[in-house]
PDB file of C-alpha atoms in Angstrom:
ATOM      1  CA  MET A   1      -6.236   0.227  64.204  1.00  0.00           C
ATOM      2  CA  SER A   2      -4.894   1.362  67.574  1.00  0.00           C
ATOM      3  CA  GLN A   3      -6.889   3.811  69.606  1.00  0.00           C
ATOM      4  CA  LYS A   4      -5.268   6.429  71.749  1.00  0.00           C
ATOM      5  CA  GLN A   5      -6.170   6.079  75.383  1.00  0.00           C
ATOM      6  CA  TYR A   6      -8.418   8.809  76.758  1.00  0.00           C
ATOM      7  CA  THR A   7      -7.296   9.304  80.338  1.00  0.00           C
ATOM      8  CA  ALA A   8      -6.787  12.116  82.834  1.00  0.00           C
ATOM      9  CA  SER A   9      -3.460  12.875  81.173  1.00  0.00           C
ATOM     10  CA  SER A  10      -5.419  13.714  77.983  1.00  0.00           C
ATOM     11  CA  ILE A  11      -7.109  16.653  79.737  1.00  0.00           C
ATOM     12  CA  GLN A  12      -5.408  20.024  79.325  1.00  0.00           C
ATOM     13  CA  ALA A  13      -5.909  22.969  81.654  1.00  0.00           C
ATOM     14  CA  LEU A  14      -4.743  26.021  79.747  1.00  0.00           C
ATOM     15  CA  GLU A  15      -3.433  29.048  81.610  1.00  0.00           C
ATOM     16  CA  GLY A  16      -4.684  32.595  81.184  1.00  0.00           C
ATOM     17  CA  MET A  17      -5.826  33.364  77.665  1.00  0.00           C
ATOM     18  CA  GLU A  18      -3.966  30.495  75.988  1.00  0.00           C
ATOM     19  CA  HIS A  19      -7.294  28.933  74.923  1.00  0.00           C
ATOM     20  CA  VAL A  20      -8.064  32.046  72.857  1.00  0.00           C
ATOM     21  CA  ARG A  21      -4.752  31.789  71.016  1.00  0.00           C
ATOM     22  CA  MET A  22      -5.190  28.048  70.439  1.00  0.00           C
ATOM     23  CA  ARG A  23      -8.782  28.310  69.149  1.00  0.00           C
ATOM     24  CA  PRO A  24      -9.378  31.929  68.106  1.00  0.00           C
ATOM     25  CA  SER A  25     -12.256  30.983  65.783  1.00  0.00           C
ATOM     26  CA  MET A  26     -14.352  30.078  68.834  1.00  0.00           C
ATOM     27  CA  TYR A  27     -14.183  33.722  69.904  1.00  0.00           C
ATOM     28  CA  ILE A  28     -13.892  35.795  66.722  1.00  0.00           C
ATOM     29  CA  GLY A  29     -15.452  33.648  64.004  1.00  0.00           C
ATOM     30  CA  ASP A  30     -12.409  32.951  61.838  1.00  0.00           C
ATOM     31  CA  VAL A  31      -8.727  33.751  61.572  1.00  0.00           C
ATOM     32  CA  GLY A  32      -8.904  35.650  58.303  1.00  0.00           C
ATOM     33  CA  VAL A  33      -9.838  39.208  57.454  1.00  0.00           C
ATOM     34  CA  ARG A  34     -13.313  38.756  58.963  1.00  0.00           C
ATOM     35  CA  GLY A  35     -11.736  37.792  62.277  1.00  0.00           C
ATOM     36  CA  LEU A  36      -9.450  40.813  62.142  1.00  0.00           C
ATOM     37  CA  HIS A  37     -12.466  43.042  61.501  1.00  0.00           C
ATOM     38  CA  HIS A  38     -14.259  41.427  64.405  1.00  0.00           C
ATOM     39  CA  LEU A  39     -11.355  42.329  66.708  1.00  0.00           C
ATOM     40  CA  VAL A  40     -11.514  45.944  65.550  1.00  0.00           C
ATOM     41  CA  TYR A  41     -15.265  46.032  66.204  1.00  0.00           C
ATOM     42  CA  GLU A  42     -14.770  44.705  69.729  1.00  0.00           C
ATOM     43  CA  VAL A  43     -12.544  47.639  70.670  1.00  0.00           C
ATOM     44  CA  VAL A  44     -14.761  50.195  68.921  1.00  0.00           C
ATOM     45  CA  ASP A  45     -17.895  48.705  70.547  1.00  0.00           C
ATOM     46  CA  ASN A  46     -16.559  49.581  73.996  1.00  0.00           C
ATOM     47  CA  SER A  47     -16.284  53.233  73.010  1.00  0.00           C
ATOM     48  CA  ILE A  48     -19.718  53.143  71.385  1.00  0.00           C
ATOM     49  CA  ASP A  49     -21.151  51.711  74.591  1.00  0.00           C
ATOM     50  CA  GLU A  50     -19.751  54.710  76.483  1.00  0.00           C
ATOM     51  CA  ALA A  51     -21.440  56.984  73.928  1.00  0.00           C
ATOM     52  CA  LEU A  52     -24.777  55.146  74.157  1.00  0.00           C
ATOM     53  CA  ALA A  53     -24.617  55.473  77.944  1.00  0.00           C
ATOM     54  CA  GLY A  54     -24.179  59.239  77.550  1.00  0.00           C
ATOM     55  CA  PHE A  55     -20.581  59.459  78.767  1.00  0.00           C
ATOM     56  CA  CYS A  56     -18.761  59.941  75.457  1.00  0.00           C
ATOM     57  CA  ASP A  57     -19.281  62.109  72.386  1.00  0.00           C
ATOM     58  CA  THR A  58     -15.998  61.589  70.513  1.00  0.00           C
ATOM     59  CA  ILE A  59     -14.429  58.383  69.206  1.00  0.00           C
ATOM     60  CA  PHE A  60     -11.304  58.195  67.045  1.00  0.00           C
ATOM     61  CA  VAL A  61     -10.338  55.072  65.115  1.00  0.00           C
ATOM     62  CA  SER A  62      -7.001  54.781  63.356  1.00  0.00           C
ATOM     63  CA  ILE A  63      -5.810  51.791  61.373  1.00  0.00           C
ATOM     64  CA  LYS A  64      -2.078  51.255  61.769  1.00  0.00           C
ATOM     65  CA  GLU A  65       0.434  49.493  59.578  1.00  0.00           C
ATOM     66  CA  GLY A  66       0.727  45.741  60.135  1.00  0.00           C
ATOM     67  CA  ASN A  67      -2.847  45.010  61.293  1.00  0.00           C
ATOM     68  CA  GLY A  68      -2.716  47.458  64.193  1.00  0.00           C
ATOM     69  CA  ILE A  69      -5.511  49.653  65.481  1.00  0.00           C
ATOM     70  CA  GLU A  70      -5.840  52.608  67.803  1.00  0.00           C
ATOM     71  CA  VAL A  71      -9.193  53.552  69.280  1.00  0.00           C
ATOM     72  CA  SER A  72      -9.679  56.426  71.679  1.00  0.00           C
ATOM     73  CA  ASP A  73     -12.718  58.011  73.257  1.00  0.00           C
ATOM     74  CA  ASN A  74     -13.615  60.663  75.787  1.00  0.00           C
ATOM     75  CA  GLY A  75     -15.718  58.389  77.981  1.00  0.00           C
ATOM     76  CA  ARG A  76     -15.257  57.649  81.664  1.00  0.00           C
ATOM     77  CA  GLY A  77     -12.089  55.600  81.214  1.00  0.00           C
ATOM     78  CA  ILE A  78     -11.728  52.006  82.339  1.00  0.00           C
ATOM     79  CA  PRO A  79     -11.474  51.910  86.146  1.00  0.00           C
ATOM     80  CA  VAL A  80      -7.900  51.481  87.349  1.00  0.00           C
ATOM     81  CA  ASP A  81      -8.534  51.121  91.071  1.00  0.00           C
ATOM     82  CA  PHE A  82      -7.851  47.897  92.961  1.00  0.00           C
ATOM     83  CA  HIS A  83     -10.283  45.030  92.318  1.00  0.00           C
ATOM     84  CA  GLU A  84     -10.652  43.324  95.671  1.00  0.00           C
ATOM     85  CA  LYS A  85     -11.731  39.879  94.458  1.00  0.00           C
ATOM     86  CA  GLU A  86      -9.044  39.555  91.757  1.00  0.00           C
ATOM     87  CA  GLN A  87      -6.339  41.290  93.831  1.00  0.00           C
ATOM     88  CA  LYS A  88      -5.161  43.496  90.969  1.00  0.00           C
ATOM     89  CA  SER A  89      -6.195  46.614  89.090  1.00  0.00           C
ATOM     90  CA  ALA A  90      -9.658  46.557  87.527  1.00  0.00           C
ATOM     91  CA  LEU A  91      -7.960  47.570  84.262  1.00  0.00           C
ATOM     92  CA  GLU A  92      -5.805  44.442  84.279  1.00  0.00           C
ATOM     93  CA  VAL A  93      -8.836  42.301  85.126  1.00  0.00           C
ATOM     94  CA  VAL A  94     -10.811  43.694  82.167  1.00  0.00           C
ATOM     95  CA  MET A  95      -7.879  43.301  79.777  1.00  0.00           C
ATOM     96  CA  THR A  96      -6.742  39.804  80.756  1.00  0.00           C
ATOM     97  CA  LYS A  97      -9.744  37.849  81.987  1.00  0.00           C
ATOM     98  CA  ILE A  98     -12.652  36.544  79.945  1.00  0.00           C
ATOM     99  CA  GLY A  99     -15.957  37.303  81.611  1.00  0.00           C
ATOM    100  CA  ALA A 100     -14.751  40.545  83.197  1.00  0.00           C
ATOM    101  CA  GLY A 101     -16.356  43.876  82.418  1.00  0.00           C
ATOM    102  CA  GLY A 102     -18.858  46.485  83.468  1.00  0.00           C
ATOM    103  CA  LYS A 103     -21.642  45.266  81.201  1.00  0.00           C
ATOM    104  CA  PHE A 104     -22.915  42.609  83.590  1.00  0.00           C
ATOM    105  CA  ASP A 105     -23.989  45.264  86.101  1.00  0.00           C
ATOM    106  CA  LYS A 106     -27.479  46.412  85.092  1.00  0.00           C
ATOM    107  CA  ASP A 107     -26.736  49.966  86.247  1.00  0.00           C
ATOM    108  CA  SER A 108     -23.487  50.545  84.306  1.00  0.00           C
ATOM    109  CA  TYR A 109     -24.807  50.123  80.757  1.00  0.00           C
ATOM    110  CA  LYS A 110     -28.450  49.988  79.647  1.00  0.00           C
ATOM    111  CA  VAL A 111     -27.486  49.060  76.058  1.00  0.00           C
ATOM    112  CA  SER A 112     -24.238  47.547  74.853  1.00  0.00           C
ATOM    113  CA  GLY A 113     -22.661  45.813  71.886  1.00  0.00           C
ATOM    114  CA  GLY A 114     -19.702  43.471  71.713  1.00  0.00           C
ATOM    115  CA  LEU A 115     -19.190  40.171  73.452  1.00  0.00           C
ATOM    116  CA  HIS A 116     -19.850  41.355  77.029  1.00  0.00           C
ATOM    117  CA  GLY A 117     -16.636  40.622  78.869  1.00  0.00           C
ATOM    118  CA  VAL A 118     -14.985  38.590  76.112  1.00  0.00           C
ATOM    119  CA  GLY A 119     -14.117  41.164  73.447  1.00  0.00           C
ATOM    120  CA  VAL A 120     -11.228  43.341  74.567  1.00  0.00           C
ATOM    121  CA  SER A 121      -9.549  40.488  76.437  1.00  0.00           C
ATOM    122  CA  CYS A 122      -9.632  38.445  73.199  1.00  0.00           C
ATOM    123  CA  VAL A 123      -8.201  41.373  71.250  1.00  0.00           C
ATOM    124  CA  ASN A 124      -5.456  41.562  73.849  1.00  0.00           C
ATOM    125  CA  ALA A 125      -4.779  37.810  73.670  1.00  0.00           C
ATOM    126  CA  LEU A 126      -4.528  37.953  69.875  1.00  0.00           C
ATOM    127  CA  SER A 127      -2.249  41.002  69.747  1.00  0.00           C
ATOM    128  CA  ASN A 128       1.523  40.918  69.909  1.00  0.00           C
ATOM    129  CA  GLU A 129       1.356  44.104  71.947  1.00  0.00           C
ATOM    130  CA  MET A 130      -1.495  46.096  73.416  1.00  0.00           C
ATOM    131  CA  ILE A 131      -1.140  49.381  75.241  1.00  0.00           C
ATOM    132  CA  THR A 132      -4.074  50.754  77.204  1.00  0.00           C
ATOM    133  CA  THR A 133      -3.987  54.358  78.333  1.00  0.00           C
ATOM    134  CA  VAL A 134      -6.680  55.592  80.694  1.00  0.00           C
ATOM    135  CA  TYR A 135      -7.436  59.256  81.378  1.00  0.00           C
ATOM    136  CA  ARG A 136      -9.336  59.376  84.631  1.00  0.00           C
ATOM    137  CA  ASP A 137      -9.692  61.639  87.666  1.00  0.00           C
ATOM    138  CA  GLY A 138      -7.039  64.076  86.419  1.00  0.00           C
ATOM    139  CA  ASN A 139      -4.417  61.365  85.937  1.00  0.00           C
ATOM    140  CA  VAL A 140      -3.070  59.328  83.024  1.00  0.00           C
ATOM    141  CA  TYR A 141      -2.547  55.611  83.579  1.00  0.00           C
ATOM    142  CA  GLN A 142      -1.020  53.046  81.266  1.00  0.00           C
ATOM    143  CA  GLN A 143      -0.525  49.317  81.152  1.00  0.00           C
ATOM    144  CA  ILE A 144       1.309  47.305  78.482  1.00  0.00           C
ATOM    145  CA  TYR A 145       0.412  43.741  77.488  1.00  0.00           C
ATOM    146  CA  SER A 146       1.911  41.129  75.194  1.00  0.00           C
ATOM    147  CA  ARG A 147      -0.250  38.318  73.831  1.00  0.00           C
ATOM    148  CA  GLY A 148      -2.759  38.811  76.634  1.00  0.00           C
ATOM    149  CA  LYS A 149      -0.338  39.011  79.540  1.00  0.00           C
ATOM    150  CA  ALA A 150       0.446  42.157  81.506  1.00  0.00           C
ATOM    151  CA  GLN A 151       4.041  43.224  80.952  1.00  0.00           C
ATOM    152  CA  THR A 152       3.853  46.145  83.369  1.00  0.00           C
ATOM    153  CA  GLY A 153       1.708  47.119  86.279  1.00  0.00           C
ATOM    154  CA  VAL A 154      -0.777  49.937  85.881  1.00  0.00           C
ATOM    155  CA  GLU A 155       1.474  52.980  85.975  1.00  0.00           C
ATOM    156  CA  GLU A 156       0.512  56.595  86.545  1.00  0.00           C
ATOM    157  CA  ILE A 157       2.371  58.333  83.719  1.00  0.00           C
ATOM    158  CA  GLY A 158       1.109  61.883  83.992  1.00  0.00           C
ATOM    159  CA  HIS A 159      -1.728  64.278  84.624  1.00  0.00           C
ATOM    160  CA  SER A 160      -4.434  65.456  82.274  1.00  0.00           C
ATOM    161  CA  GLU A 161      -7.867  66.999  82.361  1.00  0.00           C
ATOM    162  CA  ARG A 162      -8.785  64.697  79.492  1.00  0.00           C
ATOM    163  CA  ARG A 163     -10.928  61.659  80.215  1.00  0.00           C
ATOM    164  CA  GLY A 164     -11.439  58.401  78.361  1.00  0.00           C
ATOM    165  CA  THR A 165      -9.591  55.339  77.157  1.00  0.00           C
ATOM    166  CA  LYS A 166      -7.097  54.820  74.350  1.00  0.00           C
ATOM    167  CA  GLN A 167      -6.373  51.299  73.137  1.00  0.00           C
ATOM    168  CA  PHE A 168      -3.460  50.587  70.817  1.00  0.00           C
ATOM    169  CA  SER A 169      -3.087  47.066  69.502  1.00  0.00           C
ATOM    170  CA  SER A 170      -0.289  45.994  67.204  1.00  0.00           C
ATOM    171  CA  ARG A 171      -0.123  43.034  64.883  1.00  0.00           C
ATOM    172  CA  MET A 172      -3.434  41.465  65.785  1.00  0.00           C
ATOM    173  CA  ILE A 173      -3.635  37.776  64.954  1.00  0.00           C
ATOM    174  CA  PRO A 174       0.120  37.714  64.271  1.00  0.00           C
ATOM    175  CA  TYR A 175       0.230  34.080  63.163  1.00  0.00           C
ATOM    176  CA  LEU A 176      -1.700  35.056  60.008  1.00  0.00           C
ATOM    177  CA  GLN A 177       1.250  37.128  58.836  1.00  0.00           C
ATOM    178  CA  SER A 178       3.757  34.286  58.562  1.00  0.00           C
TER     179      SER A 178
END
């Protein structure tokens, strides 16, 4: 029996969120209905965390055709300002990087659910398309993603007195629908 050589060329360094798409069970438990439910909970948990922190009193959840979900709240809205260390919008950092979020700072959230910096970025990675709309400081911002990668910059698309975040994800875990 021949053995494959285990050398430096055997080591893979995956880019971005590719590891989530290659091994989704590591992050969401399984790739069936339970995994899909877990993804929904991750998005809803962020809104619940805003409510538990006293910044939100309304959360809407809508299940869309084709394993899509829309969750909106009237919380503070994900920050959209420039993140100095990552050299991009804080919104893009939260949506595309595992281990990014406000729940590591002891002053931002006293209680929180979800996977603490893993959840929404995994949902994004496992969605064909994700659109995040943020209502903050009198403005409306939006960024569009595909399979975990930003397709647009954070764009100011209007003005509103509303506040909060709306997440729309379409065809989560798309490879299950083949």
